[in-house]
CSV table of C-alpha atoms in Angstrom, one decimal:
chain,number,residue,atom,x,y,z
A,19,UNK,CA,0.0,0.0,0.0
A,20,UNK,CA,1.4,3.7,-1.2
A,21,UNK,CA,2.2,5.0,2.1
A,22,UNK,CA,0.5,8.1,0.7
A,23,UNK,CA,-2.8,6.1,1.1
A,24,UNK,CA,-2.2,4.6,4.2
A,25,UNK,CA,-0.7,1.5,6.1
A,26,UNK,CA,-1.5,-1.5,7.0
A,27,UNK,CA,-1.0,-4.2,9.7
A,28,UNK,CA,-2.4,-8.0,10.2
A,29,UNK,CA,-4.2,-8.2,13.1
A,30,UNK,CA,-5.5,-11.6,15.1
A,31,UNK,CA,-9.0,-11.6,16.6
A,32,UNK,CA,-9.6,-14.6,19.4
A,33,UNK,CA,-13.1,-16.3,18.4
A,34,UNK,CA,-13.1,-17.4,22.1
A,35,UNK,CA,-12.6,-14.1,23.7
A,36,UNK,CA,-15.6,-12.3,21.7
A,37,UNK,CA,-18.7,-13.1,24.1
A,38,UNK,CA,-21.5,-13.9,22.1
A,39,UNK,CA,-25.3,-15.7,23.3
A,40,UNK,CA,-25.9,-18.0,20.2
A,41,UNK,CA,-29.3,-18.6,21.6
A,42,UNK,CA,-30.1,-15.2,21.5
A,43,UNK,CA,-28.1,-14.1,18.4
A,44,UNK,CA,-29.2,-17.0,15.8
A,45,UNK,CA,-32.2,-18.3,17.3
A,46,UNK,CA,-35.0,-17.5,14.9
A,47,UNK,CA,-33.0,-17.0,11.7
A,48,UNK,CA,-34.5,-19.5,9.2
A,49,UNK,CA,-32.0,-21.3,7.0
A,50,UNK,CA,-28.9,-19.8,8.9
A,51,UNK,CA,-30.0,-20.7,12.3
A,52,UNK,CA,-28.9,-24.5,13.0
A,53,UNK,CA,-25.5,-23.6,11.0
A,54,UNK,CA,-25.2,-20.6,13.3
A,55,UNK,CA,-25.3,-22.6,16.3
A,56,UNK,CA,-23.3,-25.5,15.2
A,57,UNK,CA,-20.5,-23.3,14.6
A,58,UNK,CA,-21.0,-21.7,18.4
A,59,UNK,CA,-20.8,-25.4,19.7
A,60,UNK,CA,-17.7,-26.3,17.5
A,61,UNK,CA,-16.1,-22.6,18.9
A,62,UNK,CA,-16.5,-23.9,22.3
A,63,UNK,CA,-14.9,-27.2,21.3
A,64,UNK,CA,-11.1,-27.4,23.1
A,65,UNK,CA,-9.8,-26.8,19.3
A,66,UNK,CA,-12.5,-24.3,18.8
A,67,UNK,CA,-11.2,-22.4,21.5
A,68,UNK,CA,-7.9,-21.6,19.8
A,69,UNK,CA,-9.3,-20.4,16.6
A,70,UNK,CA,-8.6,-16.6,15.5
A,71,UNK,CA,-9.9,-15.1,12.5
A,72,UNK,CA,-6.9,-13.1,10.9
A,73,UNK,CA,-7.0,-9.5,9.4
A,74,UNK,CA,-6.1,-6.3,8.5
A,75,UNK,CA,-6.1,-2.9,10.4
A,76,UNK,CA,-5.9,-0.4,7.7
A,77,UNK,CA,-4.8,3.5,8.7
A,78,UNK,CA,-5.2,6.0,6.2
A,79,UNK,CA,-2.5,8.7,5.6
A,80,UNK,CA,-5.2,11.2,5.5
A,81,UNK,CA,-6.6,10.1,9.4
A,82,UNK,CA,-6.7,12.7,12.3
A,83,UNK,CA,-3.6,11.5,14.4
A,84,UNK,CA,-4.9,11.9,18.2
A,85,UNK,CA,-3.4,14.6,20.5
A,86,UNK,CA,-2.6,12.0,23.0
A,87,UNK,CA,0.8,10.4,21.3
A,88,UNK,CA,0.5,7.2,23.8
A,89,UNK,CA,-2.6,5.9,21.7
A,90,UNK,CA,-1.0,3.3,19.2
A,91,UNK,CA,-3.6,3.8,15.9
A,92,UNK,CA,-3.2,0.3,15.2
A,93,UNK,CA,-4.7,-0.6,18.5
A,94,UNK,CA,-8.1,-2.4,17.4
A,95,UNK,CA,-10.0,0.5,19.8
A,96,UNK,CA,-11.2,3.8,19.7
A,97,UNK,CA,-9.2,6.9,19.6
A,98,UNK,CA,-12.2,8.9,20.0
A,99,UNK,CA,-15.5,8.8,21.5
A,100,UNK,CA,-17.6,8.1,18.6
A,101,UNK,CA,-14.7,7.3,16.1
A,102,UNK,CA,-16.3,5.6,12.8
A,103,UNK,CA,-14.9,2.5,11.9
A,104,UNK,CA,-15.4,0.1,8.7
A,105,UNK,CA,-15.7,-3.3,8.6
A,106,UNK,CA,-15.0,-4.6,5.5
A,107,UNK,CA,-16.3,-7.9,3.6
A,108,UNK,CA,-13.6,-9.0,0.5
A,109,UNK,CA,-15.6,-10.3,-2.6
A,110,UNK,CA,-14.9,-13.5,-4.5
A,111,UNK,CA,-17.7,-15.4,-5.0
A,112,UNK,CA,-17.3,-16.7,-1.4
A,113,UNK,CA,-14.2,-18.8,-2.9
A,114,UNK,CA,-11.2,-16.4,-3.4
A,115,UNK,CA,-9.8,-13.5,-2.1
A,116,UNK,CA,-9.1,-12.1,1.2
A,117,UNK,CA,-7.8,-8.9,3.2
A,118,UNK,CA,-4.6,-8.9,0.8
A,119,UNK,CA,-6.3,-8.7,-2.4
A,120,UNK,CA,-8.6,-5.9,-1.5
A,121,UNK,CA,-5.9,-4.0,0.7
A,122,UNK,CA,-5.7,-1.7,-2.7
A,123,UNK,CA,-9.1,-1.1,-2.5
A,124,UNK,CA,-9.5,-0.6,1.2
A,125,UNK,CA,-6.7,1.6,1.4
A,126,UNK,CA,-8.0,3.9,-1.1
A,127,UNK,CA,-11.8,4.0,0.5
A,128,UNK,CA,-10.4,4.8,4.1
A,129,UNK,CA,-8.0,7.8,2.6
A,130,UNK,CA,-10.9,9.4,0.9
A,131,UNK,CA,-12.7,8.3,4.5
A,132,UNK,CA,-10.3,9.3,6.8
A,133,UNK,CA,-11.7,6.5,8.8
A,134,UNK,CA,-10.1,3.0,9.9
A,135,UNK,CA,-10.7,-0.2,8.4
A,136,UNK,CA,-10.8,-3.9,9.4
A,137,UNK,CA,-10.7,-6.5,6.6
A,138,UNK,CA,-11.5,-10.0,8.1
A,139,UNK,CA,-9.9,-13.3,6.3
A,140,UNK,CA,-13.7,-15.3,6.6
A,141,UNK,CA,-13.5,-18.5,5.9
A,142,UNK,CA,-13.8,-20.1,2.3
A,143,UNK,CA,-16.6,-21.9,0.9
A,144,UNK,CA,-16.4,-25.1,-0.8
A,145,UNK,CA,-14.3,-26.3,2.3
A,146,UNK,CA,-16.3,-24.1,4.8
A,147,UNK,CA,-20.1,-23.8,3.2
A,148,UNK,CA,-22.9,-21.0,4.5
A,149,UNK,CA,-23.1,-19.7,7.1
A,150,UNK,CA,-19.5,-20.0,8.2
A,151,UNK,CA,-19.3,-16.3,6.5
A,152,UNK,CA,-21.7,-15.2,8.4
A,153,UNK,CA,-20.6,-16.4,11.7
A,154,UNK,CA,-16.9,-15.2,10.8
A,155,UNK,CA,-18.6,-11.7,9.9
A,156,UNK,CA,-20.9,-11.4,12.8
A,157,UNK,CA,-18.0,-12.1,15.1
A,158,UNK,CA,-15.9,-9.7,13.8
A,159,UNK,CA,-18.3,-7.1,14.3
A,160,UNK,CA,-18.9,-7.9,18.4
A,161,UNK,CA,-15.0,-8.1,18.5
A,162,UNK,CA,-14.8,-4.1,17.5
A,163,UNK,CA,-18.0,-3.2,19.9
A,164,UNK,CA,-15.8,-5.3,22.7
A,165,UNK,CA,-12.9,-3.2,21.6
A,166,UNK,CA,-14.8,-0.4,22.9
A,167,UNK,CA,-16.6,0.8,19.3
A,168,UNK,CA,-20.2,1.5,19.4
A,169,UNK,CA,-22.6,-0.7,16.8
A,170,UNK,CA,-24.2,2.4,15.8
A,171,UNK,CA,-20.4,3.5,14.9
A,172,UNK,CA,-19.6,0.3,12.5
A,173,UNK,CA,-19.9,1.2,8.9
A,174,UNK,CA,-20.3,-2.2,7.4
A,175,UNK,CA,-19.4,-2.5,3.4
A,176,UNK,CA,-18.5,-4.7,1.1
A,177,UNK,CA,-17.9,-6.1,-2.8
A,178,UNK,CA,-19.3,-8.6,-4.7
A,179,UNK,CA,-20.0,-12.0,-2.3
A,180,UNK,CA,-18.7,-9.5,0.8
A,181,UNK,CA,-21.7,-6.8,-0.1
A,182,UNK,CA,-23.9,-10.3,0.0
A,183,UNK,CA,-22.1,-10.6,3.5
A,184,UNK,CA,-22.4,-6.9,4.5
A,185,UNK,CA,-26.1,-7.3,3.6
A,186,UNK,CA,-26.3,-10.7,5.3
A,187,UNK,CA,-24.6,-9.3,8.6
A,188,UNK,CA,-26.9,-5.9,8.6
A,189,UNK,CA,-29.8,-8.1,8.5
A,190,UNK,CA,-28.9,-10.5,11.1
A,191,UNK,CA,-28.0,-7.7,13.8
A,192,UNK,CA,-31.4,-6.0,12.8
A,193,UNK,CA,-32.4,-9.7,14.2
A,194,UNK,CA,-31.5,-8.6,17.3
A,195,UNK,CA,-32.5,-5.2,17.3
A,196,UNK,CA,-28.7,-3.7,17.1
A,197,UNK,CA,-28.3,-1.3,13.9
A,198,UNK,CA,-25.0,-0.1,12.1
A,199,UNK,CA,-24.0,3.4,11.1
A,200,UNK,CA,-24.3,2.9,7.5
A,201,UNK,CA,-23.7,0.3,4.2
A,202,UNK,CA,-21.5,0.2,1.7
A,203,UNK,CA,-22.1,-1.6,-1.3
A,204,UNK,CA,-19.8,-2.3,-4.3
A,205,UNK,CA,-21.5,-4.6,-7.0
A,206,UNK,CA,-23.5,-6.7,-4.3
A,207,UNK,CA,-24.3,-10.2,-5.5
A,208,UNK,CA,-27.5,-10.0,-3.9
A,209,UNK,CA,-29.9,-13.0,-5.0
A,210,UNK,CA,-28.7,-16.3,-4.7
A,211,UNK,CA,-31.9,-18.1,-6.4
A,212,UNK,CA,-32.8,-16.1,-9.7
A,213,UNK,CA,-30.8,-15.7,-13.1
A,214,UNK,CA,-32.2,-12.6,-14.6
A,215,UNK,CA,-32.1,-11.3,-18.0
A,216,UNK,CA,-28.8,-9.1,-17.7
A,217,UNK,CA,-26.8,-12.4,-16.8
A,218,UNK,CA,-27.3,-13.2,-20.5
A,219,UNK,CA,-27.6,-9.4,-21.7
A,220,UNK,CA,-24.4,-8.5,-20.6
A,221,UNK,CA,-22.6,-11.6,-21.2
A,222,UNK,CA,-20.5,-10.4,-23.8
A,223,UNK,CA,-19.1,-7.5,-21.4
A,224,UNK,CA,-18.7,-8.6,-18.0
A,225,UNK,CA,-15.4,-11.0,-17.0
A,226,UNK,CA,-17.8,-12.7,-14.5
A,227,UNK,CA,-19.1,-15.9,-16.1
A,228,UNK,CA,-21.0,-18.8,-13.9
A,229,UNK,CA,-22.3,-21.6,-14.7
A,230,UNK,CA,-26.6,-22.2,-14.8
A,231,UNK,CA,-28.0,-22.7,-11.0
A,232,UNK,CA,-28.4,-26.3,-12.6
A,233,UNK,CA,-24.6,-27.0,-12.4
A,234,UNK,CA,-23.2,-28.2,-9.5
A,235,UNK,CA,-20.4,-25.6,-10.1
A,236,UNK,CA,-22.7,-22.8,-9.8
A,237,UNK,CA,-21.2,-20.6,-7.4
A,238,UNK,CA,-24.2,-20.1,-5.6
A,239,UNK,CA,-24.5,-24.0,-5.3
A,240,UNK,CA,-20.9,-24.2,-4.0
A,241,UNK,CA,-21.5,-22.2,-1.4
A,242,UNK,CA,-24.5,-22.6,0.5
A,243,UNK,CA,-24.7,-26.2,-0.2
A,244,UNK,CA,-22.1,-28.1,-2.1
A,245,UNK,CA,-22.4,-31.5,-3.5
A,246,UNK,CA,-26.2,-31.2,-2.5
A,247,UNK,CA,-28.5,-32.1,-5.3
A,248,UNK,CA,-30.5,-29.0,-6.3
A,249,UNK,CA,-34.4,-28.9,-5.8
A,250,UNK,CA,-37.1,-26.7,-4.5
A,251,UNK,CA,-37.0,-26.9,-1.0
A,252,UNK,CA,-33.0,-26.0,-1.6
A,253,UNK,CA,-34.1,-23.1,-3.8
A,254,UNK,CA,-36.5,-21.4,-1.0
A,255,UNK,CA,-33.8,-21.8,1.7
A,256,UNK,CA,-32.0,-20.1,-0.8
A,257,UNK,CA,-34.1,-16.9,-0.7
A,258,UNK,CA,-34.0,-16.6,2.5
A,259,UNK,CA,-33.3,-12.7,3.2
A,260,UNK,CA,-29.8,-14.2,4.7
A,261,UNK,CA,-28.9,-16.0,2.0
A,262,UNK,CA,-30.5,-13.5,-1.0
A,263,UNK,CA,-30.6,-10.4,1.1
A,264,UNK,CA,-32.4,-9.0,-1.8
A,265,UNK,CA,-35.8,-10.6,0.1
A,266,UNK,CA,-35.1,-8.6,3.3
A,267,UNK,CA,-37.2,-6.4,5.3
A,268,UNK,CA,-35.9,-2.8,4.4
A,269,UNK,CA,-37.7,-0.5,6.3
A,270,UNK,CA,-36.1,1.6,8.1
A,271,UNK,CA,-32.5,0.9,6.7
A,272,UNK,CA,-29.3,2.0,7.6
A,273,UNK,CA,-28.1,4.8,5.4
A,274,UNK,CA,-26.7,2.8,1.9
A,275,UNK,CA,-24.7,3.6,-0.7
A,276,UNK,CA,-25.0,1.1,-3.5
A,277,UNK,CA,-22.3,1.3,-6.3
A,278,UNK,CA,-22.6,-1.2,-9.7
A,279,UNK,CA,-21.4,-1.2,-13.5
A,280,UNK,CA,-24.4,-1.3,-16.1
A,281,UNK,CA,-23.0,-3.9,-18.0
A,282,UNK,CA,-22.0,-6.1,-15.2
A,283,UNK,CA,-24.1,-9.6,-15.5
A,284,UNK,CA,-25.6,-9.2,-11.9
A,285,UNK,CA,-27.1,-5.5,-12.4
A,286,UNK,CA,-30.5,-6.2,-12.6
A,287,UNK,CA,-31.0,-7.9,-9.1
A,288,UNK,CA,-28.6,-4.9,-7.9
A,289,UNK,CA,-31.3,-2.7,-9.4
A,290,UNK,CA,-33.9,-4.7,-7.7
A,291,UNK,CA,-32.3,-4.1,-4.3
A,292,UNK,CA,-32.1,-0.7,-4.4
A,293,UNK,CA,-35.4,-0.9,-5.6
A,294,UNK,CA,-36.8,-2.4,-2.5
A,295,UNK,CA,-35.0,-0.5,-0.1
A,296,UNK,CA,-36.9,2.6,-1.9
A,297,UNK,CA,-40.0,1.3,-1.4
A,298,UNK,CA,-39.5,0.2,1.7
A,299,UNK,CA,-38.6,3.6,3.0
A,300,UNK,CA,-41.3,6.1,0.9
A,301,UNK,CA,-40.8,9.0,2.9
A,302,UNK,CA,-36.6,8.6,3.7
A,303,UNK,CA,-34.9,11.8,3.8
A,304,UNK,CA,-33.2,12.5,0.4
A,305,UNK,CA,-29.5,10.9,0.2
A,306,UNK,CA,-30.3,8.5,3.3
A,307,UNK,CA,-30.0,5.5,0.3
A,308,UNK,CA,-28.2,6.3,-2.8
A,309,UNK,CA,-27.3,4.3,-6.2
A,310,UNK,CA,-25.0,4.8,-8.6
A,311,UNK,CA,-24.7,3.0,-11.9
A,312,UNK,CA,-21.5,3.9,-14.0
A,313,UNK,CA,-22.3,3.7,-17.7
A,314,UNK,CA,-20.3,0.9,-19.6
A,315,UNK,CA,-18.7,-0.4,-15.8
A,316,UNK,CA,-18.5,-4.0,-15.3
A,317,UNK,CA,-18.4,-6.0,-11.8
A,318,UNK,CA,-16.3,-4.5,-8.9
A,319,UNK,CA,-14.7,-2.2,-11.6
A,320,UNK,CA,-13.7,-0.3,-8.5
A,321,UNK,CA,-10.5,-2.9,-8.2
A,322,UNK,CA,-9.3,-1.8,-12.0
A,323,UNK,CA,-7.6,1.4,-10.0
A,324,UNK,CA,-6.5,3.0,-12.8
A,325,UNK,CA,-9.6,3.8,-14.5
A,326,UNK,CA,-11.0,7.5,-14.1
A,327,UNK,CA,-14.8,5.8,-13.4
A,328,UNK,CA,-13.0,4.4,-10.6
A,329,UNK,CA,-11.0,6.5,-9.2
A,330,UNK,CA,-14.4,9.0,-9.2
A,331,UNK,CA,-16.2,5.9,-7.3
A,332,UNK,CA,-13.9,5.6,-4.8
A,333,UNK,CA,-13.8,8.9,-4.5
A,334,UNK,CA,-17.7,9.3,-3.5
A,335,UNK,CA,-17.6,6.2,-1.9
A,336,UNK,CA,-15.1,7.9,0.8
A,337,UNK,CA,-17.4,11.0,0.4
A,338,UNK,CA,-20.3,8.7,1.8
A,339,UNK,CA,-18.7,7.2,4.7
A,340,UNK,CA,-17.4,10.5,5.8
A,341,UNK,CA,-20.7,12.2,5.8
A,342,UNK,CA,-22.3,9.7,7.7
């Protein structure tokens, strides 16, 4: 990372030392809810115990040094009463990637921010199927209020399968009545169950290419469920709103900022999401939920850094989380 957009250092949080009530956390959730659990029981396991989700504490040049010189900025707490802080959810179809490969990206959102950022290493789906992203995320998040940050003070964003996650996580903490300050949402792949016309529309343009829900390699398929035959009851578990967050209750949302290429092969249900977020919220003050659709983009163009589109997204990406 340019150290004119900021620094970076790996950073260990202890799955056993983040007090969480499973019971009251997952309990109710639908298709995540016995996976939620089982994954509380296998924490408390004597192997469990020792198990730390890894990630990265990104500093941006551009952040507010405090007055007091004794608070280390790479300390995972506040500086400031009420200091903002992001959590951030890599993309790759819920296979690939991790804090590394997005520490470009990050880096570049916090400088225009001037905020912190975490980037959690969740586990990886085929080996680690739904919801052990979820759990991963939702633990992170209860790590930084234990570290001392409010939940109303977590910005929560995300690209690709991590703005699935973002959405996933908001969703689940609404669950338990706990809100966030605000989403962030690069090219979320948002619906899980349906193939809508601009997968084939914008075929020809977008690098992302998956195979039919039919295919057992369909990424959808290798994440929630792999190797499991495909058939209705699968497909409405599926749409479950945290699974395809696109079927979630919107009203009175978080503040969102939803960012997507028009020719990316996932833009209609991205449309659809904003959508219902409108709808759900008729009378939400102008700005509160925002989308922007760059003409000719493709998916997560934000990662192609040299591009002026991108740049500019970025750019107003930062510009969001600051105003929040």
């Amino acid at each position: 990372l340019p150290s004119d957009i900021g620094t970076y250092e790996r950073i260990s949080i202890k799955v056993s030392q983040v007090q969480i009530n499973p019971v009251e956390a997952f309990s109710g959730t639908g298709a995540a809810e016995s996976g939620l659990l089982a994954l509380s029981e296998a924490d408390r396991t004597a192997s469990g115990m020792n198990r730390e989700i890894s990630a990265e504490l990104t500093v941006p040049a551009s952040l507010k040094r405090p007055s007091d010189t004794t608070l280390d900025v790479f300390a995972c707490h506040p500086l400031a009463d009420g200091e903002k802080i992001v959590l951030y959810l890599h993309g790759g179809a819920y296979k690939f990637g991790s804090a590394a490969s997005h520490r470009a990206l990050v880096g570049r959102i916090a400088n225009h921010a001037s905020v912190r950022c975490v980037t959690i290493d969740y586990r990886l789906a085929p080996l680690h199927p739904y919801p052990a992203q979820l759990h991963d995320a939702h633990t992170a998040f209860w790590h930084l209020v234990q570290m001392g940050f409010r939940a109303e003070d977590i910005v929560v964003a995300g690209d690709s399968a991590g703005g699935n996650l973002a959405l996933s996580l908001t969703v689940l903490l609404r669950h338990t009545g706990h809100c966030t300050r605000g989403l962030l949402l690069l090219s979320p792949w948002v619906d899980l169950t349906t193939e809508r016309p601009s997968i084939q529309r914008n075929a020809k343009y977008d690098f992302l290419c998956a195979p039919p829900l039919e295919s057992p390699l369909n990424p959808a398929r290798t994440f929630y469920a792999p190797g499991r035959p495909l058939s209705p009851e699968m497909i409405t578990e599926m749409a479950h709103p945290l699974v395809s967050p696109v079927y979630a209750d919107f009203a009175k949302f978080p503040p969102t900022l939803i960012q997507a290429g028009e020719k990316e092969i996932i833009i209609d249900e991205i449309s659809q999401l904003y959508e219902n977020i409108a709808a759900h919220n008729p009378n939400a003050k102008h700005g509160r939920y925002v989308y922007e659709c760059y003409a000719d983009m493709i998916h997560v163009f934000h990662q192609f850094l040299d591009l002026p589109d991108a740049q500019y997204a970025i750019a107003k990406a930062g510009e969001f989380i600051k105003a929040l």
